[in-house]
XYZ file of C-alpha atoms in Angstrom:
628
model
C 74.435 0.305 83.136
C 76.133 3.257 83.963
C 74.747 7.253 84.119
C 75.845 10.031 82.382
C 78.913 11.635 83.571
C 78.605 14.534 86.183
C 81.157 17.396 86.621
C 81.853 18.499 90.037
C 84.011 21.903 90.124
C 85.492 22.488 94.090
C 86.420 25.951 94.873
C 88.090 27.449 97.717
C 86.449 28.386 100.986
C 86.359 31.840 101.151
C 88.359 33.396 103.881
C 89.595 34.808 106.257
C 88.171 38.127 106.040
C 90.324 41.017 107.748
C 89.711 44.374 107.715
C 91.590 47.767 109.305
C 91.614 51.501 109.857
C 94.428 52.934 108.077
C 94.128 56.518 109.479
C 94.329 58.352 111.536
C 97.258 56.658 113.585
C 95.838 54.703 117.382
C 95.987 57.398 119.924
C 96.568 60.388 117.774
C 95.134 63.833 118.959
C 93.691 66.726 117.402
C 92.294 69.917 118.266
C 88.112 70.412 117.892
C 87.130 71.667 114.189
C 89.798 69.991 112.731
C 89.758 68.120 109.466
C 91.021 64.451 110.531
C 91.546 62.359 107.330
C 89.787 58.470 107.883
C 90.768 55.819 105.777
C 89.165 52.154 106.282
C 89.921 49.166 103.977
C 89.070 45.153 103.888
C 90.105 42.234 101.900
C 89.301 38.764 101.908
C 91.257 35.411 100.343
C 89.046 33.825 97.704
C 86.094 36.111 98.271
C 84.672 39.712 98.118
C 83.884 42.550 100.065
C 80.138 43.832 99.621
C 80.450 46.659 102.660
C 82.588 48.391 104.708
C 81.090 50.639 107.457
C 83.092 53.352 110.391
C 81.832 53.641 113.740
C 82.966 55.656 116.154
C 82.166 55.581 119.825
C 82.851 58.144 122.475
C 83.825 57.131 126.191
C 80.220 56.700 128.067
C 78.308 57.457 125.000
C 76.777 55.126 122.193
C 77.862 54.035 118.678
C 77.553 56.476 115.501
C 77.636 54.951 112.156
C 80.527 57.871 110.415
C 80.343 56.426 107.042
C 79.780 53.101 104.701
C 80.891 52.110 101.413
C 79.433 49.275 98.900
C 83.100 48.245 98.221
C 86.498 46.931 99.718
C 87.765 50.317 101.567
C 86.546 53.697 102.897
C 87.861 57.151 103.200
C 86.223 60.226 104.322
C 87.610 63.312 106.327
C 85.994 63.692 109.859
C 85.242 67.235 110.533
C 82.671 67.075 113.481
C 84.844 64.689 115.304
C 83.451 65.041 119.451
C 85.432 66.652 122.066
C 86.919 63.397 124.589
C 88.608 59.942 123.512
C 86.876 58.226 120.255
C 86.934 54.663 119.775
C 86.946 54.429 115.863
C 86.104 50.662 114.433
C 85.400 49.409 111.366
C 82.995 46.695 110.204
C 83.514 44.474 107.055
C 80.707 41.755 105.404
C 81.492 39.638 102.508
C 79.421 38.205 100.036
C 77.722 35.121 102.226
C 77.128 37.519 104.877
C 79.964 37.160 106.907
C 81.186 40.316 109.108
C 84.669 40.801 111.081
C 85.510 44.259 112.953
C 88.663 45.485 112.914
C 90.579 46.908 115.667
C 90.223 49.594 117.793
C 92.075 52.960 117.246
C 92.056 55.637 119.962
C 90.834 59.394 119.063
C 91.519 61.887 121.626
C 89.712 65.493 120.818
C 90.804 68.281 122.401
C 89.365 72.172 123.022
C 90.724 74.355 120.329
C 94.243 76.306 121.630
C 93.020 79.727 122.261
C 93.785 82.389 119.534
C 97.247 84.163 119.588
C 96.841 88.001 119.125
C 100.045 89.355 117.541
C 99.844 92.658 116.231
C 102.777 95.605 115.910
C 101.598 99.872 115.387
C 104.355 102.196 114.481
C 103.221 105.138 116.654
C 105.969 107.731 115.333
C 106.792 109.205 113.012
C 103.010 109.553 112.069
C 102.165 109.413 108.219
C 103.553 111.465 105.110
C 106.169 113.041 107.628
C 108.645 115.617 106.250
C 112.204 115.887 107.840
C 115.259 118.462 107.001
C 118.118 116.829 106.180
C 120.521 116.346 108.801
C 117.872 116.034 111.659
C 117.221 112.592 113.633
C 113.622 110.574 112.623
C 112.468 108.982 115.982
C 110.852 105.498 115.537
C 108.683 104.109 118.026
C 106.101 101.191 118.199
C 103.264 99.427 119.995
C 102.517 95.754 120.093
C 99.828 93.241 121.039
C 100.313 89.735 121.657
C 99.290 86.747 123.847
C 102.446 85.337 123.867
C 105.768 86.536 125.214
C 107.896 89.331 123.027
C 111.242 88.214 121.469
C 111.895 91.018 119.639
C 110.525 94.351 117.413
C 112.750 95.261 114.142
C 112.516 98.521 112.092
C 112.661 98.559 108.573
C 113.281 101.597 105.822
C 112.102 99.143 103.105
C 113.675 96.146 103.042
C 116.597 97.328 105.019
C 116.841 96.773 108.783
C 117.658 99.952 110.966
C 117.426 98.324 114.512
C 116.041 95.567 116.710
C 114.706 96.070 120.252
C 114.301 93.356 122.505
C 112.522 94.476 125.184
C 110.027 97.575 125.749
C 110.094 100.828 125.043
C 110.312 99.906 121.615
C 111.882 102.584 120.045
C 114.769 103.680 117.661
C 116.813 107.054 116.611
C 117.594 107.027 112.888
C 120.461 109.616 112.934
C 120.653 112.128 110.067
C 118.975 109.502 107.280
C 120.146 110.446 103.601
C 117.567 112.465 101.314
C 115.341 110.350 99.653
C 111.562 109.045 100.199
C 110.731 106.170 102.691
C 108.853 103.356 103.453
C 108.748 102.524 107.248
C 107.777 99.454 109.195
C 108.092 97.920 112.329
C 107.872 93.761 112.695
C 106.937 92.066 115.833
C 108.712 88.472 116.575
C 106.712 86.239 119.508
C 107.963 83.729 121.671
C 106.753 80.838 119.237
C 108.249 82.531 116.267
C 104.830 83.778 114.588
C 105.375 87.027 112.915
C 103.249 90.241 112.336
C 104.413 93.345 110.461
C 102.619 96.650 111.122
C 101.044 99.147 108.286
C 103.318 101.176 106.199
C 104.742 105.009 107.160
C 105.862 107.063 104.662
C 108.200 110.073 105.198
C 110.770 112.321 103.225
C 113.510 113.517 104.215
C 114.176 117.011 102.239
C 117.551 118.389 101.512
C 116.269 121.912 103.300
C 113.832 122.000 106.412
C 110.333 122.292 104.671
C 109.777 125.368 102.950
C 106.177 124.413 101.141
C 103.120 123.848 103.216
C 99.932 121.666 101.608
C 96.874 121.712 103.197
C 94.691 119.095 101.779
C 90.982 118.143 102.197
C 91.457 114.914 102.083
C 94.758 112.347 101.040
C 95.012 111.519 97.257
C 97.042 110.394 95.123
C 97.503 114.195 93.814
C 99.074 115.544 97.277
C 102.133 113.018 96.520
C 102.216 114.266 93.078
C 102.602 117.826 94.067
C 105.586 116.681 96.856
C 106.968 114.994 94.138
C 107.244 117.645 92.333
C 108.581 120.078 94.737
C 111.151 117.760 95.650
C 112.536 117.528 92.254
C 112.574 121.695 92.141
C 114.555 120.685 95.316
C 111.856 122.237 97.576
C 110.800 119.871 100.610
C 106.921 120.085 101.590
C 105.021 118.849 104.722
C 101.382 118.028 104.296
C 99.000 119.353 106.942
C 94.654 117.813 107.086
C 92.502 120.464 108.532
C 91.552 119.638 111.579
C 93.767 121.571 114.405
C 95.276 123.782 111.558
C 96.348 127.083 113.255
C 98.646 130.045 111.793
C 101.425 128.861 114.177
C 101.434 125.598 112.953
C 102.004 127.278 109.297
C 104.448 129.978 110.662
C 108.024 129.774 108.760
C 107.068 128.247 105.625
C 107.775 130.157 102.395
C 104.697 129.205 100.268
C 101.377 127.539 101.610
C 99.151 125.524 99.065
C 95.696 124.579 99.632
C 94.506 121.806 97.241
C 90.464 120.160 97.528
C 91.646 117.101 95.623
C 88.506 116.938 93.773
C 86.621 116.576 97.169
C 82.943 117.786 96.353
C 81.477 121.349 98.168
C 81.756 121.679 101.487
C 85.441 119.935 101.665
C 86.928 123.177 103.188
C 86.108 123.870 106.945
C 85.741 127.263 108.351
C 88.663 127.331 110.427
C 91.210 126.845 107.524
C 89.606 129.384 105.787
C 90.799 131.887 108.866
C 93.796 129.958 109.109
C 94.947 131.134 105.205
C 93.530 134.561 106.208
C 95.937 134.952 108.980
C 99.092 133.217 107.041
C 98.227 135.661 103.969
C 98.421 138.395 106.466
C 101.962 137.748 107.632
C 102.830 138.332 103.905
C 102.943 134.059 103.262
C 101.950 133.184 99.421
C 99.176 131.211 98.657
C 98.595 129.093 96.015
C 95.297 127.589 95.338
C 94.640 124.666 93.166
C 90.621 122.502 93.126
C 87.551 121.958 91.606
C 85.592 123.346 93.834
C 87.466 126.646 95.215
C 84.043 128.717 94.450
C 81.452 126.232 95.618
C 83.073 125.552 98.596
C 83.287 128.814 99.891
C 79.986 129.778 99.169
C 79.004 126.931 102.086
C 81.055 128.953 104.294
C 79.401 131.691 107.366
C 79.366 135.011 106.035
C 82.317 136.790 107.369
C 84.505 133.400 106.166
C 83.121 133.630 102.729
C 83.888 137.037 101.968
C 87.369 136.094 103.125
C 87.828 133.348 100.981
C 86.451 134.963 97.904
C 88.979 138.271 98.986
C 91.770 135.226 99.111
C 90.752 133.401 95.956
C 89.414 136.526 93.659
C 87.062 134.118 92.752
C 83.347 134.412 92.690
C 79.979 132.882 91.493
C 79.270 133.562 87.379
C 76.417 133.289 85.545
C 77.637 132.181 82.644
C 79.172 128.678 81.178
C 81.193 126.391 83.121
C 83.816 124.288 81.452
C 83.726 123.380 78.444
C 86.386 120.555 78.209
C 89.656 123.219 77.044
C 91.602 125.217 79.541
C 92.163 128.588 77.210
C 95.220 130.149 78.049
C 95.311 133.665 77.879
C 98.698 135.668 77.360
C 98.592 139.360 77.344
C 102.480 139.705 78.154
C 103.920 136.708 76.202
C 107.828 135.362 77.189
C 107.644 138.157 80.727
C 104.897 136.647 82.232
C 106.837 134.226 84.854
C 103.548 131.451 85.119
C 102.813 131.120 81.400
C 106.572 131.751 80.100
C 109.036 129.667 83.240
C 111.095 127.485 83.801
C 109.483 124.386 83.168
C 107.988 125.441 80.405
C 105.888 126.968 78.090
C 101.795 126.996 79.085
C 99.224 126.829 76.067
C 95.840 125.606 76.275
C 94.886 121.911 77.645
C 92.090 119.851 77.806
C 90.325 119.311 80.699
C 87.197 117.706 81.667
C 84.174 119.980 82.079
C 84.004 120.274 85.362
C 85.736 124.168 86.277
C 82.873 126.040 88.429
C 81.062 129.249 86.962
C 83.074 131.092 87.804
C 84.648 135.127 87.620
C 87.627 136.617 88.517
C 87.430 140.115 90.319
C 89.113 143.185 88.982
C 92.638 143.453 91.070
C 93.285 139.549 89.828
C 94.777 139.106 85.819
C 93.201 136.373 84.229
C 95.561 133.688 82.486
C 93.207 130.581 81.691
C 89.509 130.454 81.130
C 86.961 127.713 80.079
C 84.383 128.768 78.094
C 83.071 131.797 80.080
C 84.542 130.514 83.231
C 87.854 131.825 84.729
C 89.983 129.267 85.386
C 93.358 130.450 86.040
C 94.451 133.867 87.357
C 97.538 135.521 89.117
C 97.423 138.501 91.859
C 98.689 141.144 91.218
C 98.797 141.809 88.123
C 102.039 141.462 85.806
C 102.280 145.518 86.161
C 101.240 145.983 89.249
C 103.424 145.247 91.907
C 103.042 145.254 95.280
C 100.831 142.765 97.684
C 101.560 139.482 98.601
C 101.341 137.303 95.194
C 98.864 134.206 94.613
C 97.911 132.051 91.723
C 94.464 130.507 92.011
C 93.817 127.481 89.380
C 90.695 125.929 89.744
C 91.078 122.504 88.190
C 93.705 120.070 89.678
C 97.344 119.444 89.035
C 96.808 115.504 88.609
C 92.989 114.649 87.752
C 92.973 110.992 87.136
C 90.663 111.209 83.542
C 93.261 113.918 81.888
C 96.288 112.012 81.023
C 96.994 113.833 78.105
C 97.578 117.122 80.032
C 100.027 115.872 82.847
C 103.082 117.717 81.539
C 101.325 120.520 80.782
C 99.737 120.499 84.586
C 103.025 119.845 86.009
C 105.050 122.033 84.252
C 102.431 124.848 85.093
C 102.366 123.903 89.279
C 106.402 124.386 88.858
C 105.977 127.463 86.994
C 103.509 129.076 89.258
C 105.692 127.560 92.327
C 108.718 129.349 90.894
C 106.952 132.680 90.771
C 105.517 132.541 94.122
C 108.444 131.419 95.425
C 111.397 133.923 94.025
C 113.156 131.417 92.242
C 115.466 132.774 89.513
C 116.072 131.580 85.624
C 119.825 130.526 85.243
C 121.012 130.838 82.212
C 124.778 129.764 82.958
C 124.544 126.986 85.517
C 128.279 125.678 84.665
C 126.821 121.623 85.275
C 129.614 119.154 85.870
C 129.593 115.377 86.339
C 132.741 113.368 87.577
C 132.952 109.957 88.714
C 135.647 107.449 91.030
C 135.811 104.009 92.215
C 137.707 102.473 94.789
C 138.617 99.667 92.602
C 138.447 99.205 88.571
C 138.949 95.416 88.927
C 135.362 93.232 90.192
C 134.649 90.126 90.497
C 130.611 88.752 88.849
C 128.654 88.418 91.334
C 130.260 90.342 93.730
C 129.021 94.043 95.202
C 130.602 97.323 93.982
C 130.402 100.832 94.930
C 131.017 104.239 92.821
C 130.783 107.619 93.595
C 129.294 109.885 91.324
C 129.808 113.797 92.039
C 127.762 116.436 90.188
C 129.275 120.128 90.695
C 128.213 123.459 89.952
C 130.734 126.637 89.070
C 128.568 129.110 87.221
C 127.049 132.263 87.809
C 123.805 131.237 90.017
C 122.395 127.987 91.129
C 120.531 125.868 88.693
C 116.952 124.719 89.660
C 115.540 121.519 88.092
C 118.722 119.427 87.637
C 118.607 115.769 87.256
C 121.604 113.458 87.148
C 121.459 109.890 84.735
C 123.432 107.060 85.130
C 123.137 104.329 82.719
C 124.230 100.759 83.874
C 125.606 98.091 81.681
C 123.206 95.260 80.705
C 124.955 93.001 82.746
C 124.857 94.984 86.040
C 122.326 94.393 88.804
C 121.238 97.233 90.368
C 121.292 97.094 94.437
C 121.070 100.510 95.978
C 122.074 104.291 95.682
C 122.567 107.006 98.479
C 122.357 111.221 97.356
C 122.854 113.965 99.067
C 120.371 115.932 97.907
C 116.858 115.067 96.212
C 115.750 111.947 95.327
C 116.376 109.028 93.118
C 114.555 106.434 91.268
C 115.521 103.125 89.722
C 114.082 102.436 86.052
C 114.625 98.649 85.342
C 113.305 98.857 81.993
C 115.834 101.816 80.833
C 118.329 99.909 83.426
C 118.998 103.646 84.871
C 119.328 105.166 87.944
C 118.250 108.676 87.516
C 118.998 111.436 90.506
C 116.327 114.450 90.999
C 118.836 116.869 92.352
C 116.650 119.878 92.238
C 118.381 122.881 93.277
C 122.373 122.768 93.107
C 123.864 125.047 95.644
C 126.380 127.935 94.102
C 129.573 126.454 93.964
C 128.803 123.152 95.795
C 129.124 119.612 95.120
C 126.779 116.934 95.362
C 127.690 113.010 96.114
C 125.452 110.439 94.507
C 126.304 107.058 95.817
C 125.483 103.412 93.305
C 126.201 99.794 94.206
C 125.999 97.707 91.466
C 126.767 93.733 90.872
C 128.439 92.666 87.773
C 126.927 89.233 86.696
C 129.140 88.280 83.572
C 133.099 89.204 82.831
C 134.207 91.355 80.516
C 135.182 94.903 80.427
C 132.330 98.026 80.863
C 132.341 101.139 80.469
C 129.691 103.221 82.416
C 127.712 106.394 81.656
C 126.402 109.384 83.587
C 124.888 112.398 81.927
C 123.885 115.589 83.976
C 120.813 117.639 82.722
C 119.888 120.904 83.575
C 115.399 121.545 82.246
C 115.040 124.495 80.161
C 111.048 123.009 79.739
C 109.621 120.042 79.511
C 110.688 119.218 75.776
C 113.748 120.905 76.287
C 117.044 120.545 78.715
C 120.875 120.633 78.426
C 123.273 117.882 79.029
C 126.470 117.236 80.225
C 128.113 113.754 79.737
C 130.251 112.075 82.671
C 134.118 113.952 82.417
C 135.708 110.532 83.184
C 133.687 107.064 82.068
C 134.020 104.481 84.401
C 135.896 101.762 83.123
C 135.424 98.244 84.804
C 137.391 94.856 84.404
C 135.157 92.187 85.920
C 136.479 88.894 86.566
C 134.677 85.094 86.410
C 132.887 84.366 89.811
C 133.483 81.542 92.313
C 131.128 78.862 92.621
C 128.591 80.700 95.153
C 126.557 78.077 96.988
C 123.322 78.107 95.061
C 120.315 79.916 96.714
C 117.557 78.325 98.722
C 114.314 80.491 97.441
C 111.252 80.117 100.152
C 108.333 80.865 100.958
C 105.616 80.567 104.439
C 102.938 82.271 105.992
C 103.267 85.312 108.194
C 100.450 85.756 110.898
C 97.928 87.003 110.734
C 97.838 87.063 106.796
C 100.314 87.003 104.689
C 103.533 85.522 102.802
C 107.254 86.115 103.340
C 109.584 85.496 100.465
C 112.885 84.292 101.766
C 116.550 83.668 100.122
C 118.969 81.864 102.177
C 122.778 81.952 100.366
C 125.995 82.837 100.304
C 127.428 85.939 102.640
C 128.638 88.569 99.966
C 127.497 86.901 97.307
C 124.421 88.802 94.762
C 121.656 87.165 93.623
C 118.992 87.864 91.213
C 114.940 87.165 92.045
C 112.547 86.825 89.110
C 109.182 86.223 89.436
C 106.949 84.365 85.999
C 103.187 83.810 85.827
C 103.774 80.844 83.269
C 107.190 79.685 83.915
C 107.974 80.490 80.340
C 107.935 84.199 80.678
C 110.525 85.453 83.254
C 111.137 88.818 84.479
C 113.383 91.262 87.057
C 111.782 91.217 90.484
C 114.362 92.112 93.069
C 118.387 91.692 93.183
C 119.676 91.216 97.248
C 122.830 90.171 98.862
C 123.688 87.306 100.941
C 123.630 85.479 103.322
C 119.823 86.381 103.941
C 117.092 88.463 102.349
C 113.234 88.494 103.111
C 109.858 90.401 102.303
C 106.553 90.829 103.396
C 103.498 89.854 100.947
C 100.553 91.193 102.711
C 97.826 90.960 102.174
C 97.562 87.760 100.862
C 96.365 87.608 97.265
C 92.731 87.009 96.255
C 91.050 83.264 95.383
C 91.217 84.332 91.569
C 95.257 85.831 91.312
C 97.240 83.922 88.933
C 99.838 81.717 90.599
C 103.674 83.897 90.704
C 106.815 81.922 90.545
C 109.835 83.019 91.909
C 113.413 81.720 91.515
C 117.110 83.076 92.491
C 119.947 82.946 90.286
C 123.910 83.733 90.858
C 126.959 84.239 88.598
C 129.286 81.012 88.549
């Protein structure tokens, strides 16, 4: 009699069970601190893997369990790893207990390299420097570094003016053109780290300095004003107070003292003789602040009766501000402060902060707010004779009054004018004419035109300002002047020229470089404007348009666009293409949205990104473009 049938199933022996260490690589070193990536992993024919364990033992010492996973591999970066050779190891078990080790991979952990100091200082020209045209700007610099010096380079923006390869690093910028700069000085090690120092500004005036500013502290404001000056075609030099004398003021034509909004107390003793002594030597003064009475009440005695004799300004008992600069206008179009220039003066708002305040008898009082005076003039319209000063106790520039900045501005020019001696012309005989070397380009090649703005009539103009409209296809990539300054507006796609004053019977050059990016034929514009006031100014258009034919590019090697990090923060934004050859850099947030950021030319272009943007700044794209 037989049983019942029995069903045997036979299954593979499980095995054999290997396991490895992936990463890091047997014998690789790294220095101590470092984040060293481990990677484990096991397998096993027919079975499974129920662990998977790192050890790591250092030469003499005993085993440390680094990490274990319930599963068939194991990753984990090592960030404690011990200074000396490691012998990393992994351990496997499978499911009936079985174990196998894998080989051995070498660690080797080495002392951190010491820290490379790289640093670069420029030493001259010191900060907010003025310089007459025609004169030499002396660069210097001082480095730090661990390492070897290859070389210092010394930039006016993003052009370089000289490289020095060994010390004294230093460099003579002969006779720069008029405009406003931005110095630097970059420091190249041995190793090829990088380190740029902080920024210099300086101007360089088309006539030796004729305004002096003494400021209580920097601001915003203080640039305004030189702004300002330099577009009257007036250069200024800005002086702090400490080691102010009246030969460091002696030869300048107008001296302003401006508190910037600093509280009482900003003004030291010592520059309260100082403006004494330059008022003495028959100097004008001009003082602008919120706090020209409070701070000289802080003063010793015999200082504050000179500064209230210098301001005409003393403590009230009535109202302060009330919000409304009043303007009060006894002589109507002859009064040169309220009736100039650059315009016609009425009343403004301002925030109510002017100082109770009174103006004493010899002074004529042109603004007040409420019962405070604000703005006076000395002497009087009718009463010639001493030394003249306007006193304005608010500021040209206060950052809550926006809707008063013209009317600010065009006062400070006004009141600059009077002091000053600058005359009304009424026939300035403007002209505008304009060559090229060639009236054939090719896209996305460089071209250069001359513009030349003249002046025949019977005095020199004051306030002129030259505009030169581009064609939509031209990339702007520099412009040179003789005299004032110049600005590029990208959304207008203008350069515009602040000429300032025109010399009688002279001629001023104003230098463009342009690239055409598309063919075609252009015609472009330039329009010289002479200010009657803010609202109101004369023109006259270019004689001769400038007529271009621009021919169909070659095929320009495309750009490489890149990007790495400067020491010891920072980026550097890098184009590598063709010599000659223009390209356009645009910069999106989304990659959808893409706009102007810079236009250079070839071979090589870079800039400094420093300091490096916070954890929460969106992401910037950047990418390069050419004409075909």
């Amino acid at each position: 009699t037989n049983s019942r049938a029995a069903t045997l199933t036979v299954i593979p022996r499980p095995g054999p069970l290997s396991v490895s260490i992936q990463s890091p690589a047997d014998g690789a070193s790294f220095a101590a601190g470092s984040k060293i990536p481990v990677a484990a992993s096991a397998s096993e024919l027919n079975g499974s893997v129920r662990s998977l364990s790192v050890i790591d033992q250092v030469e003499g010492s005993a085993l440390s369990l680094l990490a274990s996973a319930a599963s068939a591999s194991c990753s984990f970066v090592w960030t404690n790893a011990p200074i000396g050779t490691n012998f990393l190891s992994a351990i496997a078990t499978d499911a009936l207990g079985v174990s196998a080790t894998s080989s051995v991979v070498r660690v080797v952990i080495t002392n951190p390299a010491p820290v490379l100091t790289l640093g670069a200082t420029l030493t001259a020209p010191p900060n907010d420097a003025a310089f007459c045209y025609g004169n030499d700007v002396h660069l210097s610099a001082s480095v730090t570094s661990s390492a070897p010096i290859a070389a210092v380079e010394f930039y006016a923006g993003g052009t370089l003016l000289s490289r020095a390869l060994s010390a004294p690093y230093a460099y003579d910028w002969l006779s720069p053109q008029v405009g406003d700069y931005t110095l630097s000085a970059r420091v190249t090690d041995a190793k090829g780290q990088s380190a740029v120092s902080a920024p210099v500004n300086i101007t360089v005036a088309p006539q030796c300095e004729p305004v002096a500013i003494v400021r209580a502290a920097p601001d915003p404001e203080i640039d305004a004003l030189r702004s300002y000056l330099l577009g009257m075609g007036l250069g200024s030099q800005v002086f702090d107070q400490p080691g102010l004398s009246v030969n460091v003021l002696d030869g300048f034509k107008l001296v302003i003292w401006d508190d910037v909004g600093t509280p009482a107390n900003g003004l030291m003793t010592n520059t309260a003789d100082v403006l004494g002594g330059v008022y003495a030597q028959g100097v004008p003064l001009y003082f602008i602040g919120e706090h020209l009475v409070s701070a000289g009440a802080g003063l010793p005695p015999a200082q504050q009766a000179e500064w209230m004799s210098l301001t005409h300004l003393e403590t009230s008992a009535g109202s302060p501000g009330n919000g409304l600069v009043a303007i009060i206008d006894p002589e109507g179009p002859s009064n040169p402060i309220l009736w100039g220039q650059f315009g016609t003066i009425g009343d403004l708002a301002y925030p109510p902060r002017i100082e109770m305040a009174t103006n004493d008898w010899s002074s004529e009082l042109l603004g007040a707010s409420a019962d405070a005076s604000a703005l006076l003039m000395y002497p009087p319209m009718n009463s010639p004779g001493p030394t003249p000063v306007v006193v304005q106790d608010f500021r040209v520039l206060p950052p809550d009054a926006p809707g008063s900045t013209n009317e600010l501005m065009g006062l400070f020019k006004n009141a600059v004018c009077w002091l000053t001696g600058c005359l009304y012309c009424q026939d300035a005989g403007l002209d505008v004419r304009a060559s090229q070397t060639n009236d054939v380009a090719r896209a996305g090649q460089p071209m250069s035109y001359t513009l030349v703005a003249s002046c025949n009539g019977e005095c020199p103009p004051l306030g002129v300002r030259l505009t030169n409209s581009l064609p939509a296809s031209f990339l702007f990539l520099g412009a040179t002047n003789e005299a004032g300054s110049w600005v590029y507006d990208a959304q207008q796609h203008q350069v515009v020229f602040f000429i300032g004053l025109m010399p009688q019977d002279g001629a001023v050059d104003l230098g463009v470089t342009v690239a055409p990016m598309q063919a075609g034929t252009f015609t472009n514009q330039a329009v010289i404007r002479l200010a009657l006031s803010p609202t109101e100014e004369k023109l006259w258009p270019l004689d001769n348009p400038l007529v271009t034919t621009v021919l169909a590019g070659t095929n320009a090697v495309p750009a490489r666009l890149s990007l790495r990090l400067l020491s010891p923060a920072g980026l550097e934004l890098s184009l590598m293409g063709e010599a000659g050859q223009v390209y356009g850099i645009e910069s999106s947030e989304d990659l959808v949205q893409w706009k102007g950021f810079t236009n250079v030319l070839g071979p090589a272009w870079a800039e400094d990104f420093a300091p490096l943007p916070g954890t929460n700044a969106p992401g910037t794209f950047y990418r390069a473009w050419t004409s075909q």
